[in-house]
PDB file of C-alpha atoms and ligand atoms in Angstrom:
ATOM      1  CA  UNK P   1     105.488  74.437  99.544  1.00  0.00           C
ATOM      2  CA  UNK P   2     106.381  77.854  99.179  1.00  0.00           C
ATOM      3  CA  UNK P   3     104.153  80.541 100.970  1.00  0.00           C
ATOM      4  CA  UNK P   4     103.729  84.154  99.966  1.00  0.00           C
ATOM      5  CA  UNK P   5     101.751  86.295 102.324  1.00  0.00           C
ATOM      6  CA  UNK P   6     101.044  89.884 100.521  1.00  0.00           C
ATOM      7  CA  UNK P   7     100.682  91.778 103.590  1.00  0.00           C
ATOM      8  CA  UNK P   8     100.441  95.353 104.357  1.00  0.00           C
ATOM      9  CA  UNK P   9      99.570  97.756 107.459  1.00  0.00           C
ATOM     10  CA  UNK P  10      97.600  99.763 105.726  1.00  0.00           C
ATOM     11  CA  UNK P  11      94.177  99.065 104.568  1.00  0.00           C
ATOM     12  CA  UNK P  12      92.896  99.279 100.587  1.00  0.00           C
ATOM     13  CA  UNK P  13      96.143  99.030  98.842  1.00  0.00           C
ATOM     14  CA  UNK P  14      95.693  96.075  96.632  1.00  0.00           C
ATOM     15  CA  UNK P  15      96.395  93.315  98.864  1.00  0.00           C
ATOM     16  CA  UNK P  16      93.322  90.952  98.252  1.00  0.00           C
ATOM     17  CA  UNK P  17      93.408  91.716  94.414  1.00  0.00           C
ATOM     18  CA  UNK P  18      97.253  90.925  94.420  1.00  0.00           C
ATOM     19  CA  UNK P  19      96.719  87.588  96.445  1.00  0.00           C
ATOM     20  CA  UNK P  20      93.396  86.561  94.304  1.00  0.00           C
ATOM     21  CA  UNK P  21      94.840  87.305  90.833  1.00  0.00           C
ATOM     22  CA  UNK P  22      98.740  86.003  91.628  1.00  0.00           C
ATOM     23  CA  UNK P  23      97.111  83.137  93.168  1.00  0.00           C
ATOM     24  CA  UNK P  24      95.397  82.723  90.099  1.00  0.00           C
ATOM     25  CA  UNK P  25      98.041  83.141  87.658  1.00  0.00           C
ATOM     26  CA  UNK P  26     100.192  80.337  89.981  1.00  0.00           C
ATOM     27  CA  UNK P  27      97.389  77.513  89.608  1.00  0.00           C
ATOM     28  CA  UNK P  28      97.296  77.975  85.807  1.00  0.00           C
ATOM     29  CA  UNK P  29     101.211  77.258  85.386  1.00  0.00           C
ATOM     30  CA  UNK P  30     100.237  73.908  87.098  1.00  0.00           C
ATOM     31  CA  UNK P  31     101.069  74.595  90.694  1.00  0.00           C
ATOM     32  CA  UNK P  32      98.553  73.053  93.252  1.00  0.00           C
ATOM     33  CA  UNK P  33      97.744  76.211  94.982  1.00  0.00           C
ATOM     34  CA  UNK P  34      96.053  77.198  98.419  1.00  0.00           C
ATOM     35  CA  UNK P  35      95.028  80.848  99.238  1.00  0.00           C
ATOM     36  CA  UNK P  36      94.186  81.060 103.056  1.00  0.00           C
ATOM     37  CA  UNK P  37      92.197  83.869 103.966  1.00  0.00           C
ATOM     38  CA  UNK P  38      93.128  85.507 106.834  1.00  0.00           C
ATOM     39  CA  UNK P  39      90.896  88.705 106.974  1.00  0.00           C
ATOM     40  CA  UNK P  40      87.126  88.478 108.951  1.00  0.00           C
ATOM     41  CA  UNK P  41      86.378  90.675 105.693  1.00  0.00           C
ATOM     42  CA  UNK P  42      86.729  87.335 103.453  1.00  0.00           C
ATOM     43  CA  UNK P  43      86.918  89.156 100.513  1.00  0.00           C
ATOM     44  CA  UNK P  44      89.067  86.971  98.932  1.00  0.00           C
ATOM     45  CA  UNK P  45      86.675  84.068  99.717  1.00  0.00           C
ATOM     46  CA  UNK P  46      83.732  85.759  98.088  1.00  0.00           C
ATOM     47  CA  UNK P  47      86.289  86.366  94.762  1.00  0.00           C
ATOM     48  CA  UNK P  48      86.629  82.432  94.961  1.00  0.00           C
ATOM     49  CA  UNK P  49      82.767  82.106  95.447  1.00  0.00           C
ATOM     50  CA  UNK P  50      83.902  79.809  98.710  1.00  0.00           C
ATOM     51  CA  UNK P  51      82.183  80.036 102.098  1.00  0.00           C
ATOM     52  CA  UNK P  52      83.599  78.572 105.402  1.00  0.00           C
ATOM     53  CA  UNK P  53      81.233  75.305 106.052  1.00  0.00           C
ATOM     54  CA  UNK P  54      82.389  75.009 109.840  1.00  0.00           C
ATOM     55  CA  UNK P  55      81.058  78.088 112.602  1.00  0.00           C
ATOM     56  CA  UNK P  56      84.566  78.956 114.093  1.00  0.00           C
ATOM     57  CA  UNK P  57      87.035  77.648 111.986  1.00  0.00           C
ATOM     58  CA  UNK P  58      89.403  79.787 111.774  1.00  0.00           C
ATOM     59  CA  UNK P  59      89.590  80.041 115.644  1.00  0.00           C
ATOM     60  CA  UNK P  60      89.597  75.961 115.802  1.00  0.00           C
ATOM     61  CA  UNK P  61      92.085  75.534 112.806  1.00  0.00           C
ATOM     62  CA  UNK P  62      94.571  78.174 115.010  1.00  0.00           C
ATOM     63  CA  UNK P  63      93.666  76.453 118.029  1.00  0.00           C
ATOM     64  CA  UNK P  64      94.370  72.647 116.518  1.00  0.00           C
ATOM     65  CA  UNK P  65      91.271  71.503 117.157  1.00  0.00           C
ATOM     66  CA  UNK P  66      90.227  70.742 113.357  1.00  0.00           C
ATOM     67  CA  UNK P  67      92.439  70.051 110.350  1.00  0.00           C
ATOM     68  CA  UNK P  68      93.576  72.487 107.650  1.00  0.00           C
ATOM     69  CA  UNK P  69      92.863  69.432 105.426  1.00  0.00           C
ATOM     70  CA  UNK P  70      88.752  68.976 106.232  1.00  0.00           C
ATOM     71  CA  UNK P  71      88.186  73.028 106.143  1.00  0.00           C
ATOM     72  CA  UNK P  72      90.122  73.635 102.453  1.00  0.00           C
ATOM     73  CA  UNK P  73      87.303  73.854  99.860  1.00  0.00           C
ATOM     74  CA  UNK P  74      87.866  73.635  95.979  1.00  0.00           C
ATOM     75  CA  UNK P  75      86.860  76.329  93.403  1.00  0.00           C
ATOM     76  CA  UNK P  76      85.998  76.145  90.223  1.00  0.00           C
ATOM     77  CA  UNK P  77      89.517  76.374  89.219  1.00  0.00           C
ATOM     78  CA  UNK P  78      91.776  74.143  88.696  1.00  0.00           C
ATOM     79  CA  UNK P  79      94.649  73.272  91.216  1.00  0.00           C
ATOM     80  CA  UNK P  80      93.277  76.149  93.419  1.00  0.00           C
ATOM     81  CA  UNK P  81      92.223  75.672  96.185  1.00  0.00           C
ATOM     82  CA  UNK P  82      90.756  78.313  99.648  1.00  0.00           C
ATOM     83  CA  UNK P  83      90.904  78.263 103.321  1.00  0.00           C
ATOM     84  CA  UNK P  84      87.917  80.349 103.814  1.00  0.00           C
ATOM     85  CA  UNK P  85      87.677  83.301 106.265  1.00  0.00           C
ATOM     86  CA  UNK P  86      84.636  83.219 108.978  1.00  0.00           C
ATOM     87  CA  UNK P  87      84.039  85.888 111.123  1.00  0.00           C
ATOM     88  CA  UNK P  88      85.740  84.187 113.749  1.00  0.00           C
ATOM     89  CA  UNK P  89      89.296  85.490 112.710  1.00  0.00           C
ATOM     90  CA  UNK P  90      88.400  88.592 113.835  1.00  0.00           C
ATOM     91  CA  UNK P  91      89.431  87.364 117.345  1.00  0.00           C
ATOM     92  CA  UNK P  92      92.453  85.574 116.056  1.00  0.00           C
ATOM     93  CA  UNK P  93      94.666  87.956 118.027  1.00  0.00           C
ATOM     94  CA  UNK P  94      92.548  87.040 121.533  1.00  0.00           C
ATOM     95  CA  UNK P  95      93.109  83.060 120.225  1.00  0.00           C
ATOM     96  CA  UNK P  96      96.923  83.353 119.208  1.00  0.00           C
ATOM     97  CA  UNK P  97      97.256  85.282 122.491  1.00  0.00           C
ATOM     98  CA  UNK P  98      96.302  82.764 124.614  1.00  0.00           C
ATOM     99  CA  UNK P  99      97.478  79.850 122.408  1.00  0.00           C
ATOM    100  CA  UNK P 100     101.130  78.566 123.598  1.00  0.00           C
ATOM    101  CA  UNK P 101     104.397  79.936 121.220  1.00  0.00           C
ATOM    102  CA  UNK P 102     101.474  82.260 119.036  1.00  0.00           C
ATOM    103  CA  UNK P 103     104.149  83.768 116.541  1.00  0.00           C
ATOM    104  CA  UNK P 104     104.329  79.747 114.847  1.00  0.00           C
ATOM    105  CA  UNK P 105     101.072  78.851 115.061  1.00  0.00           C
ATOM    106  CA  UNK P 106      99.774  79.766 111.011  1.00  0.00           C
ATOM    107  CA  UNK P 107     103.288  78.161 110.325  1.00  0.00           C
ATOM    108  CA  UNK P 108     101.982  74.988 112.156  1.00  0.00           C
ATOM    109  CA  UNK P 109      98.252  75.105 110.076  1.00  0.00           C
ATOM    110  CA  UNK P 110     100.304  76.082 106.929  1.00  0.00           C
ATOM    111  CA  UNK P 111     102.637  72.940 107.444  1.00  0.00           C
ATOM    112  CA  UNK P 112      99.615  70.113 107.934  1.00  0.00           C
ATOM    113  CA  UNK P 113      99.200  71.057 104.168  1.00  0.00           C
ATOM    114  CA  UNK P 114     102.743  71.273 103.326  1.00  0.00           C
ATOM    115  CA  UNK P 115     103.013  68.254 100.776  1.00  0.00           C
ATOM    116  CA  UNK P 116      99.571  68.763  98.940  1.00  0.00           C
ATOM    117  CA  UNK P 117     100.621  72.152  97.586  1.00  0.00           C
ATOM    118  CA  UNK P 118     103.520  73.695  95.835  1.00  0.00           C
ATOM    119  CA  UNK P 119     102.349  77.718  96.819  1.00  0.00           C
ATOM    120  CA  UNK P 120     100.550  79.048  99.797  1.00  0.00           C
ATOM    121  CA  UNK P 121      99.004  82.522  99.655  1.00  0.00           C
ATOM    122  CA  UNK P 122      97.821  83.941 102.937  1.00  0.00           C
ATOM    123  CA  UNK P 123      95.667  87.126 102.065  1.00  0.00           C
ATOM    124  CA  UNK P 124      96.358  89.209 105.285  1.00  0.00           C
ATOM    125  CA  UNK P 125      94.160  91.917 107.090  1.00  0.00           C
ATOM    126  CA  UNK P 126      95.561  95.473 107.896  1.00  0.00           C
ATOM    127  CA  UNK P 127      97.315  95.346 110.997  1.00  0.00           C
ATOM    128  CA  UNK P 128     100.126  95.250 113.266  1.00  0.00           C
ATOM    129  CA  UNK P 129      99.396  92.433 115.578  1.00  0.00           C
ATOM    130  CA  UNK P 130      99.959  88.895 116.816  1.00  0.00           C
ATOM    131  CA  UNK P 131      98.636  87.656 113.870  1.00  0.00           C
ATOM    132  CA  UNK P 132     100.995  89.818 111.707  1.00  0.00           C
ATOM    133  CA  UNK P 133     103.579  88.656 113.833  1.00  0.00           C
ATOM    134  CA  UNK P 134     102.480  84.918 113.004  1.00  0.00           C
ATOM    135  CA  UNK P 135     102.119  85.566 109.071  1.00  0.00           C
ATOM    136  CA  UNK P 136     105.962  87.066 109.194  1.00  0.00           C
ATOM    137  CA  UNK P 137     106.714  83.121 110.443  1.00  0.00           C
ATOM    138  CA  UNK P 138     104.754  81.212 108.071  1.00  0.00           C
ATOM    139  CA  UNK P 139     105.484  83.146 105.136  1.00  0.00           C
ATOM    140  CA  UNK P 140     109.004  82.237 102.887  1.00  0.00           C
ATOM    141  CA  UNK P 141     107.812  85.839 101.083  1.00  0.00           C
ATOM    142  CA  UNK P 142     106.227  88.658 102.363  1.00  0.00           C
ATOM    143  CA  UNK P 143     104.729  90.800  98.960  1.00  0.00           C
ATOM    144  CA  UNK P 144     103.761  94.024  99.894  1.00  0.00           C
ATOM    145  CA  UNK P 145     101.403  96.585  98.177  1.00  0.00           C
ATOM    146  CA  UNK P 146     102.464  99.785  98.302  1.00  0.00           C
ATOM    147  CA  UNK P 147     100.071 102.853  96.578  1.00  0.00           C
ATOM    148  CA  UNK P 148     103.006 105.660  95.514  1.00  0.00           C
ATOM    149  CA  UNK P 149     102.354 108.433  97.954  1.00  0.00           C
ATOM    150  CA  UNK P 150     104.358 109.898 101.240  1.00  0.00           C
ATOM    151  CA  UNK P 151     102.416 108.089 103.181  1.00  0.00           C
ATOM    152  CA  UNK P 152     101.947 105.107 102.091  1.00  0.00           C
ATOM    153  CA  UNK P 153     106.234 104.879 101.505  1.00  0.00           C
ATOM    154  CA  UNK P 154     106.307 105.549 105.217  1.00  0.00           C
ATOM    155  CA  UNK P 155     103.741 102.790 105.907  1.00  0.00           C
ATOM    156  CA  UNK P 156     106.388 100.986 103.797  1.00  0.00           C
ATOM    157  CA  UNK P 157     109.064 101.813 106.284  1.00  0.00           C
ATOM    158  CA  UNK P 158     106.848 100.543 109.528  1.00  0.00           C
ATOM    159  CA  UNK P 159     106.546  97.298 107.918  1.00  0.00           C
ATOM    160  CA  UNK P 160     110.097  96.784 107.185  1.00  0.00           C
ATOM    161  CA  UNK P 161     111.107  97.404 110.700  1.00  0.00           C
ATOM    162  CA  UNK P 162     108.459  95.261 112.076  1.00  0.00           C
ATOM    163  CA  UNK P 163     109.287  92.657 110.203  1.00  0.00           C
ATOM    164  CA  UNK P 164     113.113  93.742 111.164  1.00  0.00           C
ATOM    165  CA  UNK P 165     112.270  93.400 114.683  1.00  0.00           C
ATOM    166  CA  UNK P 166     109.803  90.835 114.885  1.00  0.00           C
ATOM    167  CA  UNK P 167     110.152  88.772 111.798  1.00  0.00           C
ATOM    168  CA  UNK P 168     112.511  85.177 111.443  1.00  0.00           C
ATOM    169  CA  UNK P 169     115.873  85.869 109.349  1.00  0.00           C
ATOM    170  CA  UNK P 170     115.563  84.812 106.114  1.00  0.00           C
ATOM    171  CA  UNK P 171     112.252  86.462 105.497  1.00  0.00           C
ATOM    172  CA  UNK P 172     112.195  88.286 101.339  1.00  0.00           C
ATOM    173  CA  UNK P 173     110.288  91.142 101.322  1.00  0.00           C
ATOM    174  CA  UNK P 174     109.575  92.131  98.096  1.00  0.00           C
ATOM    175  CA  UNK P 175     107.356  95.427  97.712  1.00  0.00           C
ATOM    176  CA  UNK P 176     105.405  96.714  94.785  1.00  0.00           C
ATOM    177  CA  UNK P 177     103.697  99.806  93.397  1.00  0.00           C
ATOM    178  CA  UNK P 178      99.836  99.279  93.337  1.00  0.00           C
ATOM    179  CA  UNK P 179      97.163 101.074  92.169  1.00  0.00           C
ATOM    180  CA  UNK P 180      99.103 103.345  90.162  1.00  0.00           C
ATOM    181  CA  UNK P 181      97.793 106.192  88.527  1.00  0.00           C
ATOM    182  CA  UNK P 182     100.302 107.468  86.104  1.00  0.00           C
ATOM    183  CA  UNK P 183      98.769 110.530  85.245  1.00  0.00           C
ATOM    184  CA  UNK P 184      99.058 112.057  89.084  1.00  0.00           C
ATOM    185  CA  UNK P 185     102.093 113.979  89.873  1.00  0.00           C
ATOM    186  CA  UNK P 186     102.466 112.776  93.226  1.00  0.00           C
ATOM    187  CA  UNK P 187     102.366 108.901  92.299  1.00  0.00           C
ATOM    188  CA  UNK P 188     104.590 110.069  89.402  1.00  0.00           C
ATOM    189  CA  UNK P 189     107.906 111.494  91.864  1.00  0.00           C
ATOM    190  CA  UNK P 190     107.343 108.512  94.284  1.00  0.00           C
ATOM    191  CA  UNK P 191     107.668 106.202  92.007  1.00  0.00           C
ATOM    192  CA  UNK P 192     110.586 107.590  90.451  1.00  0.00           C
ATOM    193  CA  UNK P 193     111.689 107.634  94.133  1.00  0.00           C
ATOM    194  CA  UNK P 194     111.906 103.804  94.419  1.00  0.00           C
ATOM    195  CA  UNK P 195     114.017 102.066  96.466  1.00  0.00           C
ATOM    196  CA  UNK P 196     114.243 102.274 100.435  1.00  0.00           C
ATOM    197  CA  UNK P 197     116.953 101.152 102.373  1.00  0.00           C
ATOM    198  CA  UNK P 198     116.293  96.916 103.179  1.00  0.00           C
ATOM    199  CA  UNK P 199     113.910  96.769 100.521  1.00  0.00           C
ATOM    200  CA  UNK P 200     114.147  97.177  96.654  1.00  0.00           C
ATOM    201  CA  UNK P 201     111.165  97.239  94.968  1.00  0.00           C
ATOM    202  CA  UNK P 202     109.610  94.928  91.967  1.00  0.00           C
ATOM    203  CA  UNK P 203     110.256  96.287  88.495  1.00  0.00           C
ATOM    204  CA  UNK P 204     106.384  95.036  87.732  1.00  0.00           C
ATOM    205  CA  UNK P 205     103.932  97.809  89.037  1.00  0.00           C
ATOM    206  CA  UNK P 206     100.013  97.345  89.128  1.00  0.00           C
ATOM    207  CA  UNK P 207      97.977 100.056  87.270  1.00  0.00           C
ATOM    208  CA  UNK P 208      94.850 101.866  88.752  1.00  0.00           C
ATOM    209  CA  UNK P 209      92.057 100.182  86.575  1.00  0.00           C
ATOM    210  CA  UNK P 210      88.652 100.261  87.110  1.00  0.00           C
ATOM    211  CA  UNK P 211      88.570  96.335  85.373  1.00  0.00           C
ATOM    212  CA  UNK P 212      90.130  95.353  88.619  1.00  0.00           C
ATOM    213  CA  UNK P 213      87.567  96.659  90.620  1.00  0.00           C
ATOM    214  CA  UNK P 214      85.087  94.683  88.376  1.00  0.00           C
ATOM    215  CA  UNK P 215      86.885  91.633  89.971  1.00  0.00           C
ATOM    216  CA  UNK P 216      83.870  91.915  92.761  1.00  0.00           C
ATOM    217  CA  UNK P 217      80.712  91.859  90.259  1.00  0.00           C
ATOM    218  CA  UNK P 218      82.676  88.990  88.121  1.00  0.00           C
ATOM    219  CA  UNK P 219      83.282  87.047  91.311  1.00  0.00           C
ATOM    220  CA  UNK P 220      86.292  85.948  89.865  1.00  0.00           C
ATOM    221  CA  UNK P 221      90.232  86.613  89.344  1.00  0.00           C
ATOM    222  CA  UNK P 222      91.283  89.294  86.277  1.00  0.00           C
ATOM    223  CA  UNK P 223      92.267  87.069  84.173  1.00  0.00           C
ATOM    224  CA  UNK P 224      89.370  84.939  83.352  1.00  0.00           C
ATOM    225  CA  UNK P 225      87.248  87.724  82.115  1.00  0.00           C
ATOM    226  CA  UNK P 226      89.748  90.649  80.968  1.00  0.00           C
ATOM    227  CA  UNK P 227      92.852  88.387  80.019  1.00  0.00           C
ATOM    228  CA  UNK P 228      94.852  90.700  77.664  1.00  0.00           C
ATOM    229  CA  UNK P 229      93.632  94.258  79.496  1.00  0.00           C
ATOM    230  CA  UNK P 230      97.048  96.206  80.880  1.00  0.00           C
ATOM    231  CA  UNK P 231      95.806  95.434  84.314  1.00  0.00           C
ATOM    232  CA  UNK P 232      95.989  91.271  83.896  1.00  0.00           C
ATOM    233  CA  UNK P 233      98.917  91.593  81.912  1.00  0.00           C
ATOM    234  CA  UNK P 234     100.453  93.938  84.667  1.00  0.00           C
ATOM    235  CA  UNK P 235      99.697  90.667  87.529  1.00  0.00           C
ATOM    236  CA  UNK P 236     101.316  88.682  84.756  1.00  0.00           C
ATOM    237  CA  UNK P 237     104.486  90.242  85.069  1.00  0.00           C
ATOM    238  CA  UNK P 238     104.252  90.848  88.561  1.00  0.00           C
ATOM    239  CA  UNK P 239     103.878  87.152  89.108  1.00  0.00           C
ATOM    240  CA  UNK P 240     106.980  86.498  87.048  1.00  0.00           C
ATOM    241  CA  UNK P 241     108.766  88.641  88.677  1.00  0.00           C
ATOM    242  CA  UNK P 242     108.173  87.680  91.940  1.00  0.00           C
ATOM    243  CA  UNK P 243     108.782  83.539  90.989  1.00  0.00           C
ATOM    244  CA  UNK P 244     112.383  85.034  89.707  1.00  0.00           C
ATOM    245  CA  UNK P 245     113.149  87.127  92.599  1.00  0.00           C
ATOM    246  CA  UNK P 246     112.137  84.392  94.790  1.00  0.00           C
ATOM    247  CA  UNK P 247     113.560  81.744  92.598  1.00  0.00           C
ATOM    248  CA  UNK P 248     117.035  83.640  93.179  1.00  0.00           C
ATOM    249  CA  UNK P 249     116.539  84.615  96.887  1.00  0.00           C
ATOM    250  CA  UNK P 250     115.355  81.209  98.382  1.00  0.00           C
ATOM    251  CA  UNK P 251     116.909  78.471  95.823  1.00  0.00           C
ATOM    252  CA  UNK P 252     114.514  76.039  94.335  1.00  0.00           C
ATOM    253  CA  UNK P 253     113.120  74.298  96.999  1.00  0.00           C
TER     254      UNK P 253
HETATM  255  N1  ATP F   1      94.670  97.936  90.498  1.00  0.00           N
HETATM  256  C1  ATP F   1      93.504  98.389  90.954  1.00  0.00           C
HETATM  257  N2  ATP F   1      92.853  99.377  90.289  1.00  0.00           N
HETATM  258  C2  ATP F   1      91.670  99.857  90.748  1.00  0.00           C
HETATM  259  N3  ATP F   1      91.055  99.405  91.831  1.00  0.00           N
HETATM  260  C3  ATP F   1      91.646  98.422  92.522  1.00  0.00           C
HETATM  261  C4  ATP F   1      92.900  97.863  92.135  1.00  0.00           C
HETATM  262  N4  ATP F   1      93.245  96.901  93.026  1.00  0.00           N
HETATM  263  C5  ATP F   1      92.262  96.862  93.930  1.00  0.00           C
HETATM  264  N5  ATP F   1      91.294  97.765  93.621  1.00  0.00           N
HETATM  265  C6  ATP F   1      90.067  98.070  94.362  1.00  0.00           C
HETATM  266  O1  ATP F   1      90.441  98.800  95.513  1.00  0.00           O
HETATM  267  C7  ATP F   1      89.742  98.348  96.652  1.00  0.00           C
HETATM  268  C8  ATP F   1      90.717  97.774  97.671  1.00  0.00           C
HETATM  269  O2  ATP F   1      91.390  96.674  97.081  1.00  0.00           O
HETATM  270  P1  ATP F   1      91.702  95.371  97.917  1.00  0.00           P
HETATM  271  O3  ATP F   1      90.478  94.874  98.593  1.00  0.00           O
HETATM  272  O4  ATP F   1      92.437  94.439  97.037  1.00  0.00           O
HETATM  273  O5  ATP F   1      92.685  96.031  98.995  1.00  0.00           O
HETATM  274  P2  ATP F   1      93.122  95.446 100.415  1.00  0.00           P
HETATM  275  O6  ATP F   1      94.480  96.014 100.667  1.00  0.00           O
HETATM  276  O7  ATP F   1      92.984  93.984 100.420  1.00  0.00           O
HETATM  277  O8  ATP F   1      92.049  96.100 101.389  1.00  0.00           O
HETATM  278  P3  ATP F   1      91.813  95.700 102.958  1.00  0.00           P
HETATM  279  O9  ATP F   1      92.936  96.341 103.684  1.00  0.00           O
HETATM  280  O10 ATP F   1      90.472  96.274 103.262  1.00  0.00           O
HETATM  281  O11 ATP F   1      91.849  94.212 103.034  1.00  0.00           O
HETATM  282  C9  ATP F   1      88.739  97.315  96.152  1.00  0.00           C
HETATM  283  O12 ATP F   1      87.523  97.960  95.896  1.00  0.00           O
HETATM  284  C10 ATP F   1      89.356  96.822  94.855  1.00  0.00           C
HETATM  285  O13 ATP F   1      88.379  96.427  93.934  1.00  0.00           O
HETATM  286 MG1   MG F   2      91.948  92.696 101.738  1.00  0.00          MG
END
């Protein structure tokens, strides 16, 4: 099983829409696919139309007191399959804290389920914490949103040298341009900008488009009710991209 976590500090750059659709596009090439939602927000459970159907779960799967196996629900896709958020991730820092060796313990959960599917995607909250710390272990690929601006670059920056300082060699980092609006100067120079040192960035960019927002009246990934916009075709060649990159980086395994 390969795992991508699409992770970023920063809040409302993509990340849920990136793991929901890529997910997406990875269970209709065939691959058995889990998506494991990490944020209290559970956004990307409500685009999968999955609740959590234990009180805690999240806290209990981290602790080892319940299976990764009994909580994963099905959707009404094929090969795809959620670990649902509950609200009780939002103390998943106070449980990995007082858990013994914290930093492997998603890799642990993540590993119970290692055989049953080919790609893990771990939709992340926005933080820099234990549990950040813990997704930079149990991910093979850390995908990373990035909206072209100043600021969000130097976001960029802070979570290239946490993942320098804190992450397991080995880790591929590969970061995108998301929500990209084409017609703004500003998004215009940084993406001509590109590259920072450590990290190159995806050719594949993902477009500001209002379709993608409709993702949360739908209920559902892009590409089962806007297949051919730019948008869905944009996640299609991000997700290509990616598989090649990865393909190249980490050997088929
Ligand atoms: N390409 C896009 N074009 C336009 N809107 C988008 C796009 N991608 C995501 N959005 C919208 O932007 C908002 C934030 O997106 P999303 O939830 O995916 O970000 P996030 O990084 O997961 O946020 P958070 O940090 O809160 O988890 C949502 O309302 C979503 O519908
Ligand atoms: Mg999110």
């Amino acid at each position: 099983m390969r795992t991508f976590a699409v992770y970023n500090l920063k809040g409302g750059v993509g990340k849920t829409a990136t793991a929901v659709n890529l997910a997406f596009l990875s269970s209709l090439g065939g691959a058995r696919t889990l998506v494991w939602d990490l944020d209290p927000q559970g956004a990307a459970s409500f685009y999968f139309r999955v609740t959590a159907a234990v009180k805690g779960a999240g806290k209990k799967l981290v602790k080892g007191s319940l299976d990764a196996a009994g909580l994963v629900q099905s959707t009404e896709h094929a090969h795809l399959d959620v670990l649902p958020a509950d609200f009780s991730a939002r103390n998943l820092d106070l449980t990995l804290d007082a858990a013994k060796d914290p930093e492997r313990r998603l890799a642990r959960v993540l590993a119970e389920v290692a055989d049953d599917y080919d790609h893990a995607f771990l939709d992340c909250p926005p933080s820099v914490s234990l549990v950040s710390e813990a997704v930079l272990y149990a991910a093979d690929v850390l995908l990373v949103p990035v909206i072209p601006t100043p600021l969000a670059m130097r976001a960029l920056e802070q979570v290239l040298d946490f993942a320098a300082r804190k992450g397991p060699a080995g880790l591929v980092i590969l970061p995108f341009f998301c929500l990209v609006d084409l017609r703004r100067k500003l998004h215009r120079e940084v993406v001509a900008l590109k590259d920072l040192p450590g990290a190159r960035f995806l050719k594949s960019a993902i477009p500001y488009a209002s379709i993608v927002e409709q993702m949360g009246t739908h209920l559902a990934p892009l590409a089962t009710y806007a297949p051919s916009s730019p948008a869905a075709e944009a996640y299609v060649a991000l997700w290509r991209e990616v598989v090649r990159r990865t393909g190249r980086a980490l050997g088929r395994r």
